[in-house]
Short mmCIF file of C-alpha atoms in Angstrom, two decimals:
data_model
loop_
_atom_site.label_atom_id
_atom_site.label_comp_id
_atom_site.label_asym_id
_atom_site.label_seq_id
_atom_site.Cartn_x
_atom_site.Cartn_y
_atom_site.Cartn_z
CA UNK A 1 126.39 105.48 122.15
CA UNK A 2 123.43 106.67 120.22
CA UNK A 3 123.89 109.59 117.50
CA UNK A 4 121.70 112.57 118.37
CA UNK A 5 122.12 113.33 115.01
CA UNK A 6 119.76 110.71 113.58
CA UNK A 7 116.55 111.41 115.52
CA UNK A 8 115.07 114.48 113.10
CA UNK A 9 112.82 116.02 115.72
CA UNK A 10 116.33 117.19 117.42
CA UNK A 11 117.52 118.39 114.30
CA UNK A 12 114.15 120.25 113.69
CA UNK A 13 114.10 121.92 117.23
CA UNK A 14 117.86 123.60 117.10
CA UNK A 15 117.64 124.64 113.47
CA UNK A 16 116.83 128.56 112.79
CA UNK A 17 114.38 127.41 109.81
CA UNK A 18 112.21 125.18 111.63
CA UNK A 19 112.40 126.78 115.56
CA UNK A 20 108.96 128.74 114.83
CA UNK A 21 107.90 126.14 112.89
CA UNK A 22 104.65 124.37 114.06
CA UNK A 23 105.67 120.70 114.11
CA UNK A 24 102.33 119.37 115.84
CA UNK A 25 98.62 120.27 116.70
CA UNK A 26 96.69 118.26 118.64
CA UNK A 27 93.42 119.15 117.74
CA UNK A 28 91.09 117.27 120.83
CA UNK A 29 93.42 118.96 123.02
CA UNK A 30 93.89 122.01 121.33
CA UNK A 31 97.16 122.33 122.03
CA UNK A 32 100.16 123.87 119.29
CA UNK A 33 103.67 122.68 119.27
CA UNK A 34 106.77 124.20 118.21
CA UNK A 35 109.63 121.92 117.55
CA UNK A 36 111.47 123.07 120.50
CA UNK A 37 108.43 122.61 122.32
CA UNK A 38 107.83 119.09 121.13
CA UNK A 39 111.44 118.00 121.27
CA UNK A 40 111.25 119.16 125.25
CA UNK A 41 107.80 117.32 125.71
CA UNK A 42 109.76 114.30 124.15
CA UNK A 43 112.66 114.88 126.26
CA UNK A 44 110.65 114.71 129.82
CA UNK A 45 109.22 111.53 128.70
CA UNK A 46 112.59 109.85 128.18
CA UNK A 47 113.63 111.05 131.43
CA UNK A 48 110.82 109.06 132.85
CA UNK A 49 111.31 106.19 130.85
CA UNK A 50 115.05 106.14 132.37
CA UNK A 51 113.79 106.85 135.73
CA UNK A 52 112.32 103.24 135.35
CA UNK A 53 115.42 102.13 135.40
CA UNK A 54 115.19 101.12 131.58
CA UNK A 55 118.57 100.75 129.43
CA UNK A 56 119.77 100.59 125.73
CA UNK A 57 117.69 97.44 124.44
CA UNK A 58 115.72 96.73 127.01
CA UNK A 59 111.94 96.76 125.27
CA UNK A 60 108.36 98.45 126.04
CA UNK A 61 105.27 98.21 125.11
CA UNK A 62 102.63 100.74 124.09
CA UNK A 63 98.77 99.50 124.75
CA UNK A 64 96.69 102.36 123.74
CA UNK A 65 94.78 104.35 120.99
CA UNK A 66 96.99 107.58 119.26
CA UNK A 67 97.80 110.35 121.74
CA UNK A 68 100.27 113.13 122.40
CA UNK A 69 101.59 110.72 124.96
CA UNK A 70 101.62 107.41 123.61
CA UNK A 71 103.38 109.02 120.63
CA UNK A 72 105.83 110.64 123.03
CA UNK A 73 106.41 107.59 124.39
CA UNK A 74 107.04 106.27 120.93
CA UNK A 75 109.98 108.92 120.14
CA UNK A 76 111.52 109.14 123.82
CA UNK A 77 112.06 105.38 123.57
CA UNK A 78 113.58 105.54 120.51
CA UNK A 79 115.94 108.21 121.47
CA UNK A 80 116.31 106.25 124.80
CA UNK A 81 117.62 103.10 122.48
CA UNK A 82 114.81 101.00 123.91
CA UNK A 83 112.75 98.63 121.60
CA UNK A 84 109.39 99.55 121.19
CA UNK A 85 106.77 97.57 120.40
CA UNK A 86 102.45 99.16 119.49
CA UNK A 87 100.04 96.35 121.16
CA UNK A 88 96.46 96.93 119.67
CA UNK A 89 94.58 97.79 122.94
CA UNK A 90 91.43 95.92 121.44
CA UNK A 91 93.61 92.59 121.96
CA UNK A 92 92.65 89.99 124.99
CA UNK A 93 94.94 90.53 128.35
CA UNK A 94 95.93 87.31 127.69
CA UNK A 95 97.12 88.01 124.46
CA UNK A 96 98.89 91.20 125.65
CA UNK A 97 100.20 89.68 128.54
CA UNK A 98 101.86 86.52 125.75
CA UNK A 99 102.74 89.11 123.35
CA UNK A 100 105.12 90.97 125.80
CA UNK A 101 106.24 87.69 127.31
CA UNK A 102 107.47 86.65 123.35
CA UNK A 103 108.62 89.96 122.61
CA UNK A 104 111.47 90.32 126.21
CA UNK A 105 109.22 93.56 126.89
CA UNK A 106 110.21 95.36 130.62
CA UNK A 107 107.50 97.51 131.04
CA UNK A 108 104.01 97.91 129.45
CA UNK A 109 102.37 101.50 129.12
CA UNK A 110 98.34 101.20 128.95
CA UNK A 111 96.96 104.53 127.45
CA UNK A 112 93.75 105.89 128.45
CA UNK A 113 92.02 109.23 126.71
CA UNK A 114 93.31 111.07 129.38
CA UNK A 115 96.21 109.70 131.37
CA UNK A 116 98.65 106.63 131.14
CA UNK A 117 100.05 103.50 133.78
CA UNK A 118 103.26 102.23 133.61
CA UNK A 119 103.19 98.40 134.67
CA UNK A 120 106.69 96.69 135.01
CA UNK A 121 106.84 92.87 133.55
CA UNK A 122 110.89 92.21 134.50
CA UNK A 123 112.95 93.30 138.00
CA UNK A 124 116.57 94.18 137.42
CA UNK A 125 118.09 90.93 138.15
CA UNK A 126 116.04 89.29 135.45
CA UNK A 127 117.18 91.48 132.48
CA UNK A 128 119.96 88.88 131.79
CA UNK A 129 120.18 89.79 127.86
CA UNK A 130 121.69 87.37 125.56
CA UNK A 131 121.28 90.35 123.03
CA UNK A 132 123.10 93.67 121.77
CA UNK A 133 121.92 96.58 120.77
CA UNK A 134 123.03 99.61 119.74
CA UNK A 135 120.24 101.91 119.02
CA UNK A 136 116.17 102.30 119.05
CA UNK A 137 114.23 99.89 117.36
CA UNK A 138 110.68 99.87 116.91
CA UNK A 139 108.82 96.67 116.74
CA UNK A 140 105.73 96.13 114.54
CA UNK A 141 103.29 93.09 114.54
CA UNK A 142 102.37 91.39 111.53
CA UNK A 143 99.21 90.23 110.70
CA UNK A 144 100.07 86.54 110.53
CA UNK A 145 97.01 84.50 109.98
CA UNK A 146 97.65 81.47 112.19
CA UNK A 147 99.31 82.22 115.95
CA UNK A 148 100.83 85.07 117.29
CA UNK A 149 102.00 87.43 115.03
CA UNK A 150 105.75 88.03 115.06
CA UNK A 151 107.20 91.28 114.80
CA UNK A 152 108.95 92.97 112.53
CA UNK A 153 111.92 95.16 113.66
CA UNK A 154 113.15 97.92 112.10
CA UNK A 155 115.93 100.87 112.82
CA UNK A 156 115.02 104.71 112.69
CA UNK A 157 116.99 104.64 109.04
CA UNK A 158 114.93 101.87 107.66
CA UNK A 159 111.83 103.99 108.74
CA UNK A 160 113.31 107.29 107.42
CA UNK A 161 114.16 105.85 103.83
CA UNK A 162 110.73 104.10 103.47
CA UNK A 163 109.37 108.07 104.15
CA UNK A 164 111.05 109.20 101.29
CA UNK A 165 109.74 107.63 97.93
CA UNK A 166 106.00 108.28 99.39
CA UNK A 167 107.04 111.77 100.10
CA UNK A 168 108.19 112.21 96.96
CA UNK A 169 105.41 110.89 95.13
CA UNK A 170 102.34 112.52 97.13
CA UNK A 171 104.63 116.40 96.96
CA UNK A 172 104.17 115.93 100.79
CA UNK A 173 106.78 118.44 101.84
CA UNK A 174 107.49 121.00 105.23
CA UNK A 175 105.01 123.51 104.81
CA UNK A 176 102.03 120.51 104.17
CA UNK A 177 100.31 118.77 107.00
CA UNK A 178 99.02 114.85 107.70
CA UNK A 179 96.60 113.55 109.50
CA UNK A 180 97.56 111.00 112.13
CA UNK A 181 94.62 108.36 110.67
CA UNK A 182 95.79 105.09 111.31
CA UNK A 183 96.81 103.35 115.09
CA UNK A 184 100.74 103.85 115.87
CA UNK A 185 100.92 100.27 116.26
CA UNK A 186 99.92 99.41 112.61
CA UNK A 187 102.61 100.38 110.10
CA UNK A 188 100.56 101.89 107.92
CA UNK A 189 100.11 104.68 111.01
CA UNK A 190 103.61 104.38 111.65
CA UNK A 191 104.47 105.34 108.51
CA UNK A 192 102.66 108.33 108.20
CA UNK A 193 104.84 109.74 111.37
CA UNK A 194 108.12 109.19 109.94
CA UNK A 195 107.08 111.10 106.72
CA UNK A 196 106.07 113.92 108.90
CA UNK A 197 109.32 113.79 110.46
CA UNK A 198 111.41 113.12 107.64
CA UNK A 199 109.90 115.95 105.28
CA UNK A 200 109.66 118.37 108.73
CA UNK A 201 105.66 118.88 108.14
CA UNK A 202 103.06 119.55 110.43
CA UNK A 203 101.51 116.00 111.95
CA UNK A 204 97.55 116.52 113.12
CA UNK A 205 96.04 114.38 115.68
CA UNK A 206 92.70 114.29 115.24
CA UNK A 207 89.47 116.16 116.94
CA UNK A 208 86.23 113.97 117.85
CA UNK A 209 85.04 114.62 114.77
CA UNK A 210 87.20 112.65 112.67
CA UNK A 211 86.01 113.71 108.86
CA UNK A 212 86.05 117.64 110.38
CA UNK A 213 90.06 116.71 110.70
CA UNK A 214 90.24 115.18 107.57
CA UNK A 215 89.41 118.44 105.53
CA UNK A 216 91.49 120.06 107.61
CA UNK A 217 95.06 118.63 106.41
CA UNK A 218 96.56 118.76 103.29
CA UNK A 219 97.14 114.58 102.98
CA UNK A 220 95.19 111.58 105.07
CA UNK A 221 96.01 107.84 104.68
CA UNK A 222 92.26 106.28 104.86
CA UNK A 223 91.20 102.36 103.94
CA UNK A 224 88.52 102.73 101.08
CA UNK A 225 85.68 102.46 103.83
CA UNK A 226 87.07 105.67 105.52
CA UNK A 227 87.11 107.49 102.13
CA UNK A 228 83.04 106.44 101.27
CA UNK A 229 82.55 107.76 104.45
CA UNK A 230 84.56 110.87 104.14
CA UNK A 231 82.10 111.12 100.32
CA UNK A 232 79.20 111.28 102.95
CA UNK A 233 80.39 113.54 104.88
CA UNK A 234 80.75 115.84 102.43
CA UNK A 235 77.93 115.42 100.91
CA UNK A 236 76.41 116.42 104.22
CA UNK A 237 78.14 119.35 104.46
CA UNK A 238 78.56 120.68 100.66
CA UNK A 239 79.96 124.43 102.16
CA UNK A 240 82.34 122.83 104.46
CA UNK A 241 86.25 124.06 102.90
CA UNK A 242 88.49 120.69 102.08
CA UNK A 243 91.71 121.46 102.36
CA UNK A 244 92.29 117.88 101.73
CA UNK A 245 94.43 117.49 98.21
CA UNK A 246 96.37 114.05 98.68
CA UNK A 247 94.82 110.85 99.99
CA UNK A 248 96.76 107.80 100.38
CA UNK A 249 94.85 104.65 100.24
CA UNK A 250 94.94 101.30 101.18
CA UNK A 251 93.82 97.80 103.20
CA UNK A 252 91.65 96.58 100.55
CA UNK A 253 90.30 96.46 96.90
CA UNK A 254 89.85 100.01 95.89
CA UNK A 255 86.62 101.13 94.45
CA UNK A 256 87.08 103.42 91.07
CA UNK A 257 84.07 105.27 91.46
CA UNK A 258 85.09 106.26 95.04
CA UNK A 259 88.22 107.85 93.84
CA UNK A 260 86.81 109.49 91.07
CA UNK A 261 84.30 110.83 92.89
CA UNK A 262 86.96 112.30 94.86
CA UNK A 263 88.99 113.50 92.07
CA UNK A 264 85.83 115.36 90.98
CA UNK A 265 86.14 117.07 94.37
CA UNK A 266 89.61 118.29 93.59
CA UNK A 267 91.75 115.42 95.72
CA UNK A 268 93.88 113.05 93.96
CA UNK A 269 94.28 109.30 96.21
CA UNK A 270 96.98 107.05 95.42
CA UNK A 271 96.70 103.48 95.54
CA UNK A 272 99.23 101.62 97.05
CA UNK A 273 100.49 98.29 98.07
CA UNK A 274 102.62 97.68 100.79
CA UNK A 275 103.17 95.38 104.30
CA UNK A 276 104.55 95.40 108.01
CA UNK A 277 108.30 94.16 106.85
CA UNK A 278 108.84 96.86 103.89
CA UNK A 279 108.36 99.50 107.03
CA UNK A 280 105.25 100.59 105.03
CA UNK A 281 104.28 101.26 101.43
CA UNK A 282 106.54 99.88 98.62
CA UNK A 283 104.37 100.96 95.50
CA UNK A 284 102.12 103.37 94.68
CA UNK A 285 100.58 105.81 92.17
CA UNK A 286 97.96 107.98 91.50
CA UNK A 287 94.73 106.28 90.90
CA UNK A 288 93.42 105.81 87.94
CA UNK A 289 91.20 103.61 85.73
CA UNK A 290 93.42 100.41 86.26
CA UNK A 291 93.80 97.92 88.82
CA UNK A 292 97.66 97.99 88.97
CA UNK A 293 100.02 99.70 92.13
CA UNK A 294 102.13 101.41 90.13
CA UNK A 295 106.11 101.15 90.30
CA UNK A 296 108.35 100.70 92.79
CA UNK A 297 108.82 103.94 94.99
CA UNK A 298 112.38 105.08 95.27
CA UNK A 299 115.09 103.13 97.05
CA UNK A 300 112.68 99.87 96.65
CA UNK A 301 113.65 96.88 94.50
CA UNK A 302 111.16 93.90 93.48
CA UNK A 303 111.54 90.61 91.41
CA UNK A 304 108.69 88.04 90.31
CA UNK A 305 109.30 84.58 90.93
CA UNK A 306 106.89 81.88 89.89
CA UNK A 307 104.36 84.75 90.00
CA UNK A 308 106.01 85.44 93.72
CA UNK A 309 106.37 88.82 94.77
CA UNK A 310 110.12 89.11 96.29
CA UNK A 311 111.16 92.67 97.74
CA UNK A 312 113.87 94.78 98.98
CA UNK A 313 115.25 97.73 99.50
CA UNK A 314 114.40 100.94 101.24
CA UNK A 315 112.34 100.63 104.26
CA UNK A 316 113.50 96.69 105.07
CA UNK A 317 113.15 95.47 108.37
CA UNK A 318 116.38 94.13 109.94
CA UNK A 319 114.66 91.33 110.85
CA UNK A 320 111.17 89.25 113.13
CA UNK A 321 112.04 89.74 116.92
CA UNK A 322 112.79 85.60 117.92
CA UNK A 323 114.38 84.24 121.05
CA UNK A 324 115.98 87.62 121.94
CA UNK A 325 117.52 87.99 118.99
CA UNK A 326 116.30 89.37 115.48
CA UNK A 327 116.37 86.84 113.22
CA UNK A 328 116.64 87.63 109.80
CA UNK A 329 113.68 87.15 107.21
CA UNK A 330 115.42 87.44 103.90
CA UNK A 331 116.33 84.50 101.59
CA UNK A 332 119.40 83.16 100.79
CA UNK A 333 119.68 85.49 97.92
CA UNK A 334 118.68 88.94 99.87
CA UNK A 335 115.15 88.95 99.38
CA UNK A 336 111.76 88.98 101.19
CA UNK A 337 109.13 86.63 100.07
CA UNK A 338 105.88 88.29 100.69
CA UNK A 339 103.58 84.93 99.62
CA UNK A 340 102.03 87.35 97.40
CA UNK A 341 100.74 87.01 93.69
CA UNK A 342 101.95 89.22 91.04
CA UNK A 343 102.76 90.47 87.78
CA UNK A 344 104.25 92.89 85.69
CA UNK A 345 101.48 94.39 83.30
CA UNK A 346 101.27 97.56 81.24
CA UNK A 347 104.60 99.20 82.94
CA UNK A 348 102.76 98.34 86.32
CA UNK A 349 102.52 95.67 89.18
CA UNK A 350 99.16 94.14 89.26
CA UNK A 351 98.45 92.08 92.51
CA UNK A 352 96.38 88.52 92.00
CA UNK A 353 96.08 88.38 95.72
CA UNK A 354 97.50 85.52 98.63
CA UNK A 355 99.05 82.80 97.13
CA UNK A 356 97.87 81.30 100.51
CA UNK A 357 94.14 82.13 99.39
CA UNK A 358 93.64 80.01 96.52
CA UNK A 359 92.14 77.24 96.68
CA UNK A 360 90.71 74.05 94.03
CA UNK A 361 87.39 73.53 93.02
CA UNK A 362 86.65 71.02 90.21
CA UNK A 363 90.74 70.78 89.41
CA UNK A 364 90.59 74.55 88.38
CA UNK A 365 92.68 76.81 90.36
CA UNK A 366 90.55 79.68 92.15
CA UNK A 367 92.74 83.12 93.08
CA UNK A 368 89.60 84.57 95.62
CA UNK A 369 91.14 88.18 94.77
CA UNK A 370 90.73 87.57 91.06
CA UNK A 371 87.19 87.69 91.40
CA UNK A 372 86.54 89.98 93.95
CA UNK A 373 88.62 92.68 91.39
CA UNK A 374 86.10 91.88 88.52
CA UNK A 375 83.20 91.73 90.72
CA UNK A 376 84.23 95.89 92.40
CA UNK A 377 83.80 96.93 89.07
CA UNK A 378 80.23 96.95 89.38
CA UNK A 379 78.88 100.39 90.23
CA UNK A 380 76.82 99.27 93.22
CA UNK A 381 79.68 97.25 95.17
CA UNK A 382 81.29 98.53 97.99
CA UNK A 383 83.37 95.91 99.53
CA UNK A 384 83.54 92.05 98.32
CA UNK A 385 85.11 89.32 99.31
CA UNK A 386 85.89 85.84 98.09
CA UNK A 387 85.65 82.65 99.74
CA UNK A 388 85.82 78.96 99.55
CA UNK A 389 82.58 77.00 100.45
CA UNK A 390 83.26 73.41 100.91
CA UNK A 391 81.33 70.46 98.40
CA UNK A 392 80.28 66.93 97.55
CA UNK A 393 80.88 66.97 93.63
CA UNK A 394 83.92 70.25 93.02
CA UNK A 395 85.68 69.79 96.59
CA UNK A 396 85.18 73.40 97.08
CA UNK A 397 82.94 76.32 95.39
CA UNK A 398 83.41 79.93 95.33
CA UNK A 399 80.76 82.16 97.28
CA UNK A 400 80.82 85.95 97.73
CA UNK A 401 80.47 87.72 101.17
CA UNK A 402 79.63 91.43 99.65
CA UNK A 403 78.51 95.13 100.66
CA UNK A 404 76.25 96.52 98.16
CA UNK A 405 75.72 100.81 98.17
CA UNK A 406 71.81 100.61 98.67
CA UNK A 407 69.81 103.33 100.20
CA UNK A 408 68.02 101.51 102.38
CA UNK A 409 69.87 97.42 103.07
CA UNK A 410 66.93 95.86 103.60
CA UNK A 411 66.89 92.00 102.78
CA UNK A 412 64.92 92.59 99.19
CA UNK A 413 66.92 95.56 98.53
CA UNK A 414 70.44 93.07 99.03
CA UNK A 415 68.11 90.14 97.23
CA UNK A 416 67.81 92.47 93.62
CA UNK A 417 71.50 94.10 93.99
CA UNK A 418 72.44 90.07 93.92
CA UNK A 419 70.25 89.52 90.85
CA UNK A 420 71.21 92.09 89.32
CA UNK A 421 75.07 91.60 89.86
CA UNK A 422 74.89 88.31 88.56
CA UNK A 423 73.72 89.61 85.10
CA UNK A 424 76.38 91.69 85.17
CA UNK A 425 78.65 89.24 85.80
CA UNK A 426 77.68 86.13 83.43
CA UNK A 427 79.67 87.31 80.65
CA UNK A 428 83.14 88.96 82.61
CA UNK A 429 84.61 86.05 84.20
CA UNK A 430 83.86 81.99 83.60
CA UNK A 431 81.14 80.04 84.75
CA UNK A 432 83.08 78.04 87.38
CA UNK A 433 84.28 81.03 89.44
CA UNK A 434 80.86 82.92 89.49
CA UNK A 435 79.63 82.92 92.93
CA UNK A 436 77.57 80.16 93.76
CA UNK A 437 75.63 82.12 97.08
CA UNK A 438 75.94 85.54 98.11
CA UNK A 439 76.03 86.42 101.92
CA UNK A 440 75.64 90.13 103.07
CA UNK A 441 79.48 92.01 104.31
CA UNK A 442 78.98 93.15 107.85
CA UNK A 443 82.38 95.63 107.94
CA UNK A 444 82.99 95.95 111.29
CA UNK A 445 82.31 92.81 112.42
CA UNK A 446 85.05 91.50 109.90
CA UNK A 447 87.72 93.74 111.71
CA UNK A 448 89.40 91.59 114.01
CA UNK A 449 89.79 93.18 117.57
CA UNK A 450 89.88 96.65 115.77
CA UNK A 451 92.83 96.64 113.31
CA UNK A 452 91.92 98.31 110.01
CA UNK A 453 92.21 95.44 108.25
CA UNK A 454 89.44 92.94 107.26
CA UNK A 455 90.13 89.50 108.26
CA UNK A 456 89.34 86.61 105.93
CA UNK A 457 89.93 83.89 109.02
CA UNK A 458 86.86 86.36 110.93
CA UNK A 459 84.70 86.01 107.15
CA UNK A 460 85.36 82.62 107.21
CA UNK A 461 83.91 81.71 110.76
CA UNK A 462 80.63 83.87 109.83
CA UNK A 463 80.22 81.81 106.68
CA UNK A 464 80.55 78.63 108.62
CA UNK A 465 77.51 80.43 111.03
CA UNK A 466 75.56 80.98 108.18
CA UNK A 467 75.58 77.75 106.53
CA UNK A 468 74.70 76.52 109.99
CA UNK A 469 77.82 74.50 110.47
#
């Protein structure tokens, strides 16, 4: 039998501190909610999740962007014990339709702006389970770069103590509030909702006007694209009132000058580094002038082998969701092996990037992230990224795939920015991994079926268009 005791938004709702307390505004609805109110909202949804005739550790799945109601749905089937699993809505029906095959799901919830269908996958008679569960798990894909991703599963705890050290570091606390930024089904949104409800804060979904909710909270987690365009914004509207003092960022390279321009503005960001099967971040610190992540936040535990980045520790998933059973990812010695490149420098982890991304080119090893880090120090670069162009003589040559800040991107405009760059560049890094071409970085198109993310495999097949190949 399930504890009560462990879901916090109980806890919150019969405690005299936090009964008045605002726990959630939904601010394209306009609605306020109490913690009573919220926990009895969350209660009538697990009521109709059980009137589906759905039992401990049977699984659902959640197709939709963030809403009251897909994030009820999130909670209720937690409490309910159920397994459940965010699909990015943006994904093929096929690839839905596979993904809950792989994943045992019983019923799939599609989420539209203003109302939700419940389709059932299983009948009664075919929920045979080999498997045993004992509480709520939620289910995160990873962003695997070949296949279907797998997911990740972790318990309410795991989720709760991966809250903490991020808490703690950003002074995120009960009477503070955090914008629901990111999609429930990445972690990195996922992780922002167990903060709010292990600090008992106030969680904000956001109005049509996205940057108008930004200034609104007291923290955000943005990607650095979000935070240029929150700079604009503002810039826009210089009277507007930021209440905004704590951004969390992450997804890519980090651009200094974007961070300092919003320290200028009175908002510190943090940088962090983190992944689906650590339950969300696992370093971080405030930004500053280096490239580094910071230390491990509390409860986490690391250790570099062969320049290997092996984890632990707070916020650990149990295990990837296989066969109807979780099978465990650890080694033999307790560890996670992300298949990233590290190491320790100045009292600081300092990511080199995939080991899976390198690649060879004239016998000299090329790490694609090295380069892209030296290259975003120039004032003028957004976004870069690194990637391997194949050849006769070297086997393979590096070319860059970058977003410059012009005023106007017109093709001469991008044509100097390159020339310019690559004066810049002649004496910060050696000849053979200078960029041999430069290709303008169309952002969006680079986000693969809407994840926040940019996808090298998506890069990749646009290079291979415009080499004509």
């Amino acid at each position: 039998m399930i504890s009560m005791l462990m879901f916090p938004w109980l806890n919150y709702a019969n405690s005299a501190q936090y009964q008045n307390k605002t726990a959630l505004r939904d601010d394209l609805q306009g609605e306020v909610f109490t913690w009573p109110q919220l926990a009895q909202r969350i209660e009538q949804t697990r009521l109709s999740l059980q009137r589906q005739g759905l039992s401990m550790g049977q699984g659902i799945a959640l197709c939709g962007k963030n809403s009251l109601d897909l994030l009820c749905f999130y909670l209720a089937g937690l409490q309910l014990g159920l397994r459940v699993l965010g699909i990015n809505p943006a994904f093929p029906v096929e690839k839905i339709n596979r993904l809950c095959e792989l994943n045992d799901i019983s019923l799939r919830i599609d989420f539209s702006s203003s109302q939700y269908h419940c389709r059932r996958l299983k009948n009664s008679a075919k929920d045979d389970r080999t498997f045993t569960l004992t509480e709520g798990y939620t289910m995160t894909l990873t962003s695997g770069s070949t296949g279907l991703p797998k997911a990740a599963v972790h318990s309410v705890n795991a989720h709760l103590a991966n809250a903490v050290g991020v808490s703690e570091l950003m002074r995120f606390g009960a009477n503070d509030s955090w914008l629901l930024s990111l999609p429930l089904y990445h972690v990195s949104g996922q992780g922002i909702l167990w903060r709010w409800l292990q600090q008992g804060g106030e969680l904000v979904l956001p109005q049509a006007d996205f940057y108008a909710s930004v200034i609104g909270v007291s923290h955000v987690s943005l990607v650095p694209t979000q935070l240029q365009r929150l700079l604009s914004y503002l810039a826009k509207h210089p009277n507007k009132f930021v209440c905004t003092k704590h951004i969390l960022l992450g997804g890519s390279q980090i651009p200094l000058e974007l961070t300092r321009q919003a320290n200028r503005l009175g908002i510190q960001c943090y940088s962090g580094y983190g992944m689906t099967e650590m339950g969300s971040t696992v370093f971080a610190k405030e930004s500053d002038e280096t490239a580094g992540v910071g230390l491990p936040l509390k409860g986490r535990e690391y250790r570099l082998v062969d320049d290997e980045i092996w984890l632990k520790g707070a916020g650990l998933a149990e295990g990837y969701w296989i066969d109807q059973k979780i099978r465990t990812l650890t080694n033999k010695q307790g560890w996670f092996q992300t298949k990233d490149k590290g190491q320790w420098l100045n009292n600081e982890l300092v990511l080199l990037g995939r080991l899976d991304n390198m690649f060879i080119s004239g016998g000299e090893n090329i790490q694609p992230e090295e380069i892209e880090n030296i290259i975003q120090g120039y004032e003028l670069v957004n976004q870069v990224f690194i990637l391997p162009r194949d050849d006769a003589e070297f086997g393979q040559r590096p070319v860059a795939m970058i977003q410059f800040n012009l005023d106007a991107d017109t093709e001469n405009n991008f044509k100097s920015a390159v020339e310019k760059l690559k004066i810049w560049l002649s004496d910060k890094i050696e000849r053979f991994k200078q960029p041999v071409a430069y290709f303008p970085l169309d952002v969006e198109k680079a986000r693969q079926e809407g994840t926040i993310k940019i996808s090298r495999n998506l890069l990749k097949t646009e290079l291979m268009t415009l080499l004509g190949k």
